XYZ file of C-alpha atoms in Angstrom:
201
model
C 106.145 72.657 94.360
C 107.560 76.149 94.497
C 106.240 78.717 92.070
C 108.417 80.328 89.418
C 108.145 83.542 91.411
C 109.498 81.776 94.510
C 112.347 80.256 92.523
C 113.166 83.628 91.064
C 113.156 85.149 94.540
C 115.473 82.426 95.837
C 117.840 82.903 92.924
C 117.785 86.673 93.247
C 118.354 86.514 96.990
C 121.356 84.249 96.512
C 122.784 86.570 93.881
C 122.174 89.519 96.176
C 124.177 87.840 98.921
C 127.131 87.611 96.531
C 126.849 91.256 95.539
C 125.987 92.744 98.894
C 128.639 95.423 99.203
C 128.475 98.906 97.666
C 131.800 98.238 95.920
C 129.898 95.805 93.714
C 126.965 98.157 93.089
C 125.129 97.364 89.866
C 122.533 99.139 87.750
C 119.537 96.800 87.844
C 116.296 96.823 85.878
C 113.872 94.828 88.027
C 110.583 93.426 86.747
C 108.177 90.514 87.098
C 104.796 89.426 85.785
C 103.025 89.454 89.176
C 102.537 93.208 89.410
C 104.504 96.229 90.548
C 103.040 96.188 94.070
C 103.691 92.481 94.713
C 105.290 92.237 98.169
C 108.176 89.916 97.232
C 109.167 92.198 94.367
C 109.152 95.203 96.681
C 111.061 93.348 99.414
C 113.744 92.361 96.928
C 113.862 95.932 95.637
C 114.451 97.217 99.171
C 117.191 94.627 99.677
C 118.933 95.602 96.436
C 118.905 99.270 97.420
C 120.134 98.492 100.940
C 123.032 96.583 99.366
C 124.082 99.665 97.413
C 122.638 98.885 93.986
C 120.972 101.396 91.645
C 117.573 99.892 90.821
C 114.728 100.845 88.506
C 111.574 98.789 89.050
C 109.160 98.581 86.131
C 106.412 95.968 86.269
C 102.791 95.413 85.224
C 100.099 97.465 86.931
C 98.368 94.259 88.029
C 99.016 90.544 88.324
C 99.899 89.230 84.855
C 101.196 85.829 85.965
C 102.105 83.451 83.135
C 102.005 86.311 80.621
C 105.488 87.713 81.250
C 106.395 87.395 77.578
C 103.389 89.490 76.521
C 104.580 92.599 74.721
C 101.388 94.505 73.958
C 101.462 98.314 73.859
C 100.373 99.762 77.229
C 96.761 100.946 77.248
C 95.145 103.563 79.525
C 93.801 102.067 82.744
C 90.110 102.305 83.543
C 90.339 100.801 87.049
C 92.891 101.130 89.877
C 96.092 99.080 89.838
C 95.969 95.966 91.997
C 95.713 96.628 95.724
C 94.661 100.183 94.777
C 98.305 101.032 94.194
C 97.373 103.520 91.460
C 94.221 105.478 90.680
C 91.659 104.595 88.034
C 91.916 106.472 84.735
C 95.598 107.103 85.403
C 96.934 106.522 81.906
C 98.988 103.683 80.381
C 101.918 104.010 82.814
C 102.868 105.741 86.021
C 105.149 105.796 89.039
C 105.172 106.131 92.806
C 105.070 109.841 93.678
C 107.419 109.458 96.646
C 109.693 106.865 95.010
C 109.809 107.620 91.265
C 112.104 104.649 90.628
C 109.038 102.413 91.207
C 107.076 102.272 87.951
C 103.981 100.508 86.639
C 102.978 99.813 83.040
C 99.514 98.699 81.961
C 100.744 95.676 80.006
C 102.722 92.457 80.527
C 106.194 92.008 81.976
C 108.029 92.259 78.645
C 106.487 95.638 77.856
C 107.184 96.834 81.396
C 110.866 95.992 81.050
C 111.113 97.467 77.568
C 109.625 100.726 78.813
C 112.830 101.272 80.761
C 115.294 100.226 78.074
C 116.889 103.677 78.019
C 118.764 103.410 81.279
C 122.148 104.720 80.293
C 121.802 107.943 78.344
C 123.188 107.742 74.825
C 125.433 104.761 75.538
C 122.930 101.906 75.916
C 119.772 103.387 74.449
C 119.211 100.993 71.533
C 118.939 97.214 71.455
C 121.664 97.041 68.799
C 124.170 98.455 71.298
C 123.812 95.586 73.761
C 126.196 92.622 73.767
C 124.910 89.280 75.031
C 127.365 86.897 76.697
C 126.938 83.250 77.681
C 128.318 83.044 81.215
C 128.582 81.129 84.471
C 128.021 82.285 88.068
C 130.603 80.514 90.183
C 134.319 79.951 89.496
C 134.937 76.798 87.434
C 137.651 75.394 89.703
C 135.871 72.216 90.819
C 132.984 71.988 88.368
C 132.588 69.952 85.172
C 133.413 71.511 81.831
C 130.948 73.930 80.318
C 129.481 73.506 76.879
C 131.872 74.362 74.043
C 131.546 78.026 73.120
C 133.938 80.613 71.689
C 136.673 77.983 71.263
C 136.655 77.111 74.948
C 134.947 74.788 77.412
C 134.933 77.341 80.226
C 132.399 80.153 80.091
C 133.350 83.561 81.506
C 132.017 84.491 84.941
C 129.056 86.851 84.768
C 130.522 89.083 87.493
C 133.422 90.034 85.215
C 131.312 90.264 82.078
C 128.935 92.712 83.764
C 131.851 95.022 84.583
C 132.378 95.675 80.868
C 131.389 99.080 79.498
C 129.887 97.901 76.197
C 126.283 97.404 77.412
C 126.680 93.748 78.459
C 123.847 91.300 79.095
C 124.706 88.083 80.925
C 122.928 84.780 80.189
C 123.644 81.982 82.682
C 122.024 78.559 83.074
C 121.753 77.983 86.821
C 120.403 75.700 89.487
C 118.013 77.976 91.435
C 118.365 75.908 94.598
C 122.105 76.214 95.002
C 122.773 79.119 92.619
C 125.476 77.110 90.892
C 126.164 76.900 87.189
C 124.559 73.947 85.426
C 127.104 72.181 83.225
C 124.998 69.470 81.625
C 123.148 69.426 78.316
C 120.855 72.264 79.427
C 123.646 74.712 78.638
C 123.742 73.347 75.111
C 119.954 73.670 74.770
C 120.088 77.346 75.740
C 123.109 77.946 73.537
C 121.379 76.400 70.532
C 118.460 78.808 70.932
C 120.492 81.960 71.593
C 123.660 81.335 69.587
C 122.661 83.841 66.901
C 122.576 86.719 69.395
C 125.535 85.867 71.641
C 128.951 87.532 71.527
C 132.327 86.044 72.409
C 134.094 87.941 75.221
């Protein structure tokens, strides 16, 4: 069985192949719960940059697998980051001296991502300014109907939603193996949990 990290890598790699030209460059906040120096995370980061995307990496200082939702305040480190990727007694957070877009936070994945919430100056610097959209990846031409949302049974494509200038966040239920939109009752399950925070396009 593949790990969640492997599935995430497969999904991210497939998405990267769709957005591999500079004309489609995105601003990406990249994180995980396996640690900022984890080789798959770094390889994906290099691939994103090579494809013309603007990427900030912010991840835990060490392997925090299965604790990605942990949102504890970062605490000063007493020992080096994993694989000696940072020094001992180096504070609650830090970055790579030669690549300052690579950042570590001494906490779980949620805190690491939140530490870089202010990515867009005054425009998207508060959670209340973000708009969450329920979306699909691929065009709906030959696929079954989506779950009913916003008076329609076709969800907007995330590519177009992410081109909006109102701090969009895309939520898509996908099959990680084929990177296609899942149109069965799993969409409805996700919608039922997130309905209160979603916006109609």
